[in-house]
PDB file of C-alpha atoms and ligand atoms in Angstrom:
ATOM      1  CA  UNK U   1     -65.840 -27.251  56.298  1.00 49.00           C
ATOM      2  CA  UNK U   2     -69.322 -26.415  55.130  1.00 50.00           C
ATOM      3  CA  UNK U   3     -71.092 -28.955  53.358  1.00 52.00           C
ATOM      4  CA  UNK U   4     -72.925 -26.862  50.543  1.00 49.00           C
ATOM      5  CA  UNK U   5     -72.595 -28.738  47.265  1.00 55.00           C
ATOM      6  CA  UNK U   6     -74.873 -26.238  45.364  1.00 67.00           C
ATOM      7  CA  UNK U   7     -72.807 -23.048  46.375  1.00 74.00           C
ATOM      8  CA  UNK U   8     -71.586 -20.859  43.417  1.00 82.00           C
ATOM      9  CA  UNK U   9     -67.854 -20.900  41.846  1.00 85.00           C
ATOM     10  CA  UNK U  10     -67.357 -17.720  43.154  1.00 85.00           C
ATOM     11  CA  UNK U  11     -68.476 -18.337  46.908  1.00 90.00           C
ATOM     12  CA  UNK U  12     -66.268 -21.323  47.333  1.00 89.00           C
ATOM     13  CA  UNK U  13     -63.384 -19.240  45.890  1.00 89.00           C
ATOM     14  CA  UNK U  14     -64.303 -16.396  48.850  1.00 90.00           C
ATOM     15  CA  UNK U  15     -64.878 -19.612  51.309  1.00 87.00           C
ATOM     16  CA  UNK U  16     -61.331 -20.397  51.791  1.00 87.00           C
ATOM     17  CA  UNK U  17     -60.704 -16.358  52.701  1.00 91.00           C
ATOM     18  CA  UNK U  18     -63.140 -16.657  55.837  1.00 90.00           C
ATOM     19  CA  UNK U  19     -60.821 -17.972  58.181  1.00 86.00           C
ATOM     20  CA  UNK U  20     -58.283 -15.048  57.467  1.00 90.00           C
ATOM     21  CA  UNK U  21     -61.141 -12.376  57.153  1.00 92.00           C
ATOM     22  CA  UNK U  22     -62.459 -13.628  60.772  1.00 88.00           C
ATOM     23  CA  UNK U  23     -59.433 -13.395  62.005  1.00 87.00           C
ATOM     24  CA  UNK U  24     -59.003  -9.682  61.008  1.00 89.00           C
ATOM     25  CA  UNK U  25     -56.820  -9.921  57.840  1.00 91.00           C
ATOM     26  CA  UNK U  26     -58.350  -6.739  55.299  1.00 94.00           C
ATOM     27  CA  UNK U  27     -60.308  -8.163  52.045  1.00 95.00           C
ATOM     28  CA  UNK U  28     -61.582  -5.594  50.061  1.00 95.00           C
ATOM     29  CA  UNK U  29     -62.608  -7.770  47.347  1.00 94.00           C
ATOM     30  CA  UNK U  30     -64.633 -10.526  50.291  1.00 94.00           C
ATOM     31  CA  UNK U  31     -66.440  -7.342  51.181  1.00 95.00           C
ATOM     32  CA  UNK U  32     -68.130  -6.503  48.147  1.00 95.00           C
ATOM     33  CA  UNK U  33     -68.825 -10.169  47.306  1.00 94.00           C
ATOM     34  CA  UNK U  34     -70.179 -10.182  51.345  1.00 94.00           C
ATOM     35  CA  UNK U  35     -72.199  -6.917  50.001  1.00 94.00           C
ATOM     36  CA  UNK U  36     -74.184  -8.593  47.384  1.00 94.00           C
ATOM     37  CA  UNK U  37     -74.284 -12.324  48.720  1.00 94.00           C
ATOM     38  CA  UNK U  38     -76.575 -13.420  51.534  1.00 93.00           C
ATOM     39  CA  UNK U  39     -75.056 -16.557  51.519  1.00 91.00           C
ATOM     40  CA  UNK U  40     -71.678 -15.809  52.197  1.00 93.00           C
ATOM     41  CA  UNK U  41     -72.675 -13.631  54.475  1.00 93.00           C
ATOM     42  CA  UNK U  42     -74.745 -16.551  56.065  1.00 91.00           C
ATOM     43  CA  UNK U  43     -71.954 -18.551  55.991  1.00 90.00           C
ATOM     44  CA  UNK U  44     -69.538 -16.191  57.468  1.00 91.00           C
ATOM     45  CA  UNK U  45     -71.398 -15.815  60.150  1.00 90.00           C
ATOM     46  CA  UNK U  46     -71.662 -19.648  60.862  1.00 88.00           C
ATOM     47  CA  UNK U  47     -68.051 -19.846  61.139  1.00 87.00           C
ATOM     48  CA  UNK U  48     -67.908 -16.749  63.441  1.00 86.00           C
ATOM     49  CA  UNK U  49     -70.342 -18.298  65.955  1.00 84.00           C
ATOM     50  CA  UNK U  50     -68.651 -21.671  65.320  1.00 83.00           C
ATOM     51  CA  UNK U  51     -65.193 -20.191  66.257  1.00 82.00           C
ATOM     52  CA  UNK U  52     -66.652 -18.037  69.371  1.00 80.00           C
ATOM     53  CA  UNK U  53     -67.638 -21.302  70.936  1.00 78.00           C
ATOM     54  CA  UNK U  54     -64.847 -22.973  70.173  1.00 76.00           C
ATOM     55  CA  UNK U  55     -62.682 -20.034  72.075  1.00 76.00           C
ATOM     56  CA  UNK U  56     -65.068 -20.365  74.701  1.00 74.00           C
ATOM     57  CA  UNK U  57     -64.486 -24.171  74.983  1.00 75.00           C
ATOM     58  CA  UNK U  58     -60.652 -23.457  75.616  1.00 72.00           C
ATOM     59  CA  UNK U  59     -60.244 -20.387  77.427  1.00 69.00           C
ATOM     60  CA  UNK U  60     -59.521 -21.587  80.741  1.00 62.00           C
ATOM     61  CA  UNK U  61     -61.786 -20.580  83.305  1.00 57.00           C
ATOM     62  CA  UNK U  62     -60.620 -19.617  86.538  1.00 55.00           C
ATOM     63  CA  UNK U  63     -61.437 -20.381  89.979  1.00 57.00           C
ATOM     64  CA  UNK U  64     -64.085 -23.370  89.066  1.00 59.00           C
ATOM     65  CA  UNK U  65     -61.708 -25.240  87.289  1.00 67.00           C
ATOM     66  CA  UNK U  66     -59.118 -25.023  89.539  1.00 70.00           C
ATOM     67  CA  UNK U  67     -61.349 -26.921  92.224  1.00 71.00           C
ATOM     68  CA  UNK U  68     -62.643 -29.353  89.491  1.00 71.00           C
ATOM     69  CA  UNK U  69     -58.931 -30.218  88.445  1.00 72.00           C
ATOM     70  CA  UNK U  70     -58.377 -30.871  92.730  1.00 78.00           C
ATOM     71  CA  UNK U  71     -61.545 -32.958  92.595  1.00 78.00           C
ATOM     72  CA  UNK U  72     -60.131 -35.001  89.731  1.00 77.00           C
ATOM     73  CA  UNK U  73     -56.544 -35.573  90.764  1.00 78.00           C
ATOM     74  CA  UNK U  74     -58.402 -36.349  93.967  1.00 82.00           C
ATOM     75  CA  UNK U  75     -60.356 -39.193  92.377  1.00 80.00           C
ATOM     76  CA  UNK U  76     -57.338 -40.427  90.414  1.00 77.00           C
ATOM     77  CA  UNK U  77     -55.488 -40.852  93.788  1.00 79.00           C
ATOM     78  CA  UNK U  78     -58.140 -42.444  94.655  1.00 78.00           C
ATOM     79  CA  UNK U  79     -58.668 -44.712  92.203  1.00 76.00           C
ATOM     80  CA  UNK U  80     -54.813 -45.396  92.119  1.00 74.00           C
ATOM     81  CA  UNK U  81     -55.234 -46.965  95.869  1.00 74.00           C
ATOM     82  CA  UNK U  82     -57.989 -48.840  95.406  1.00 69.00           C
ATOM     83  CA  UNK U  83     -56.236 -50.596  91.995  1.00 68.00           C
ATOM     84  CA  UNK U  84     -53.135 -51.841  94.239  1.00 69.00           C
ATOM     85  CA  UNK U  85     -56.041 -53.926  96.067  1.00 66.00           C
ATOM     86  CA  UNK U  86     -57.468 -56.448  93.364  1.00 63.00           C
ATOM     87  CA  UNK U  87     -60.030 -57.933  95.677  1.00 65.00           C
ATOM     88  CA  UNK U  88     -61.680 -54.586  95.972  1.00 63.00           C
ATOM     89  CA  UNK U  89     -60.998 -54.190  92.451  1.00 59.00           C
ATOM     90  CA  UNK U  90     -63.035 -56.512  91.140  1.00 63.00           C
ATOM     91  CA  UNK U  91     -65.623 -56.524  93.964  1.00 66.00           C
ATOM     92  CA  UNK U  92     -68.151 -54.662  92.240  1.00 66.00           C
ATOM     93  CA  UNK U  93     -67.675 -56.675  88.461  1.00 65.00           C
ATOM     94  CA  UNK U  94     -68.663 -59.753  90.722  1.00 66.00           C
ATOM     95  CA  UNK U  95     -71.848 -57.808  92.100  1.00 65.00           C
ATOM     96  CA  UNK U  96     -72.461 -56.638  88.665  1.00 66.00           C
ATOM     97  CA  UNK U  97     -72.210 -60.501  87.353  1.00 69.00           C
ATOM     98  CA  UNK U  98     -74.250 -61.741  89.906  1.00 68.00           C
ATOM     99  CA  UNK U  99     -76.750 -59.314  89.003  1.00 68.00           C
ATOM    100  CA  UNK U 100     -76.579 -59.702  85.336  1.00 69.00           C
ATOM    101  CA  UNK U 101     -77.200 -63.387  85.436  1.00 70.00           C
ATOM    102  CA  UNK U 102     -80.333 -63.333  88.248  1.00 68.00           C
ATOM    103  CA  UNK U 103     -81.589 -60.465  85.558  1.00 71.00           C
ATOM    104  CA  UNK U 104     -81.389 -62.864  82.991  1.00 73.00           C
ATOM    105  CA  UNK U 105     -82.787 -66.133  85.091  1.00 73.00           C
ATOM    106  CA  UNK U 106     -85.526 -64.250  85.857  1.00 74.00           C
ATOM    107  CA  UNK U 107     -86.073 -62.737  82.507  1.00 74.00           C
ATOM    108  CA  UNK U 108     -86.010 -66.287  80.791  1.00 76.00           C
ATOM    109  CA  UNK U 109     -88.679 -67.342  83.383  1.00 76.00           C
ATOM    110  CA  UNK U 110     -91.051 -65.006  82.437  1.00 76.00           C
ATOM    111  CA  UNK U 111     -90.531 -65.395  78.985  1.00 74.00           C
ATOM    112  CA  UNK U 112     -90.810 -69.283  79.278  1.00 75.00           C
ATOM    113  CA  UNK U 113     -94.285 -68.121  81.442  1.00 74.00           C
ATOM    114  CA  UNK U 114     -95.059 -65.756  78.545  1.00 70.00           C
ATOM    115  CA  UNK U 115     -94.204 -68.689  75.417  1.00 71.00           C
ATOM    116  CA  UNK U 116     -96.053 -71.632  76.885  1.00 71.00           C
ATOM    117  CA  UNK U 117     -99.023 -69.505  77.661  1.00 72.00           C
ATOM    118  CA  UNK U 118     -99.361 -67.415  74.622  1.00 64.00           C
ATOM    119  CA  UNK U 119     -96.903 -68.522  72.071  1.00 56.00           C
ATOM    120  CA  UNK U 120     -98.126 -71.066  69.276  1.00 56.00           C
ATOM    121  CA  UNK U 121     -94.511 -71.713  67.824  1.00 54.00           C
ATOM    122  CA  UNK U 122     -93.006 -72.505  71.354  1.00 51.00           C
ATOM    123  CA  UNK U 123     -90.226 -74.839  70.360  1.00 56.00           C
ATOM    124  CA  UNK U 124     -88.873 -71.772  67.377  1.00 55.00           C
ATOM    125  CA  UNK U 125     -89.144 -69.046  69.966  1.00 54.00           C
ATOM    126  CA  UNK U 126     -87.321 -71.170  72.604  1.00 56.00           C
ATOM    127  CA  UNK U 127     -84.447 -72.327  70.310  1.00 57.00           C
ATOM    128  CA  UNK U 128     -83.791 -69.160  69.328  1.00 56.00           C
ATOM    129  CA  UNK U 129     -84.189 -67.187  72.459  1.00 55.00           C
ATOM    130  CA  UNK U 130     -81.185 -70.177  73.057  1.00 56.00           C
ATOM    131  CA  UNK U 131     -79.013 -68.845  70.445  1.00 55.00           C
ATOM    132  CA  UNK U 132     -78.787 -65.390  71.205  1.00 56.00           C
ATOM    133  CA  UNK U 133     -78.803 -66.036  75.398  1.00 56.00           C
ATOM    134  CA  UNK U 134     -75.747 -68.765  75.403  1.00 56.00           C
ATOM    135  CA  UNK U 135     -73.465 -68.864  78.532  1.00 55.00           C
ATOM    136  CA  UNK U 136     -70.750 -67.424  77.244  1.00 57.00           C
ATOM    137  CA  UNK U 137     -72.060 -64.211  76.351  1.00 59.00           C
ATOM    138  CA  UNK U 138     -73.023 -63.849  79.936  1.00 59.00           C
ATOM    139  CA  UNK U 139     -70.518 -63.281  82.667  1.00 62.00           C
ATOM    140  CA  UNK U 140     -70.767 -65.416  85.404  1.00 59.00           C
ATOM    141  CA  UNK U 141     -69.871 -65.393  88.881  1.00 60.00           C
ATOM    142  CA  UNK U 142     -67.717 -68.460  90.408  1.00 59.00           C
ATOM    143  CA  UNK U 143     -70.442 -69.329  93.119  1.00 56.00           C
ATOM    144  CA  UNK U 144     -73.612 -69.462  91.240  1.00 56.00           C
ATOM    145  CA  UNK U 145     -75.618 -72.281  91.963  1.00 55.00           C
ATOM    146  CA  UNK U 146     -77.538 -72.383  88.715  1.00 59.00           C
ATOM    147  CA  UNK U 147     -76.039 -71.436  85.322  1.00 65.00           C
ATOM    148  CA  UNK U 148     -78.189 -69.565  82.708  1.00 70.00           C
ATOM    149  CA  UNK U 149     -77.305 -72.878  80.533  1.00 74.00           C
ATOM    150  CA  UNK U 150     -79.039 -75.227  83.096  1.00 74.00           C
ATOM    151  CA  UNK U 151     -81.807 -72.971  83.003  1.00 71.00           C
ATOM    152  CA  UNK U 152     -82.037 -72.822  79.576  1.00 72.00           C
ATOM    153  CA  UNK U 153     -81.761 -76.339  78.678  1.00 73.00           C
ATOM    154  CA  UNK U 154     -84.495 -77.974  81.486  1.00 72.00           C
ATOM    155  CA  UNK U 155     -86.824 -75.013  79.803  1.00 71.00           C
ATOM    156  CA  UNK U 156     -86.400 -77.119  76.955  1.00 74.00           C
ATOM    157  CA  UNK U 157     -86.254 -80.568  77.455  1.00 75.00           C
ATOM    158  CA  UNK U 158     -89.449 -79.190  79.334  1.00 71.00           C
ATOM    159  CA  UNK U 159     -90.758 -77.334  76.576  1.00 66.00           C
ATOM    160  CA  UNK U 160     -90.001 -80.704  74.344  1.00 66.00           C
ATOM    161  CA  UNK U 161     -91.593 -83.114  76.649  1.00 56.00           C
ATOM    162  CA  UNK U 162     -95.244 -81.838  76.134  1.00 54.00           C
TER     163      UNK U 162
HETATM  164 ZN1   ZN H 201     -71.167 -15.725  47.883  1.00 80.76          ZN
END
């Protein structure tokens, strides 16, 4: 439970006997080791704390929770309705694709800007920038004009043709 590798024999031994102790089982022989060892005593501790918060972690609160357990069956409903409709399901993936790829179109233009302008080793940079960025890795949506792979390869037949 507690990761001390250079803790005595004997405090390992009393280690195990926490858990009971805490819990209010009598160990005469614990408290005299507890008397003349700080680090037990540091250690007992620990796991007091450690099992106060975990008592506060479950004990059910009462009147917030009920509300937040309303608000979440609430959502689930919700959420059920909206799954039995799988155009407004996947409505915001789409958006999200859409997004991703313009992100990335734009992204590849600046870096193109960025490599051509600045960048000695242009045709290294731009085949690997290729390797990592393929199409596949990208979701795309149905109706995009231009696919991240177009992009990609007249940036380098461009790139080649200087
Ligand atoms: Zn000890």
């Amino acid at each position: 439970m507690f990761n001390k590798p250079n803790l005595p024999k004997e405090c390992r031994k009393f280690e195990s006997r926490f858990e009971d102790y805490l819990g209010g089982v009598p160990d005469s022989e614990l408290d005299a080791h507890l008397a003349g060892c700080g680090d037990c005593r540091m250690l007992l501790q620990d796991s007091r704390l450690a099992g106060d918060l975990l008592r506060e972690a479950w004990e059910p609160a009462s009147e917030p929770s009920r509300a937040f357990l309303a608000n979440v069956m609430a959502r689930i409903h919700q959420e059920e309705a909206r799954a039995k409709s799988p155009a407004a399901f996947w409505a915001p993936l789409e958006f999200l694709a859409s997004r991703l790829s313009l992100t990335a179109a734009v992204l590849l233009l600046a870096l193109s800007v960025y490599l051509v302008g600045f960048a000695p080793q242009r045709d290294v940079a731009l085949n690997s920038i290729r390797t990592e960025l393929s199409a596949s890795d990208i979701p795309q949506p149905p109706s995009d004009p231009v696919s991240n792979e177009e992009v990609l390869q007249s940036l380098a037949e461009r790139n080649n043709g200087r």
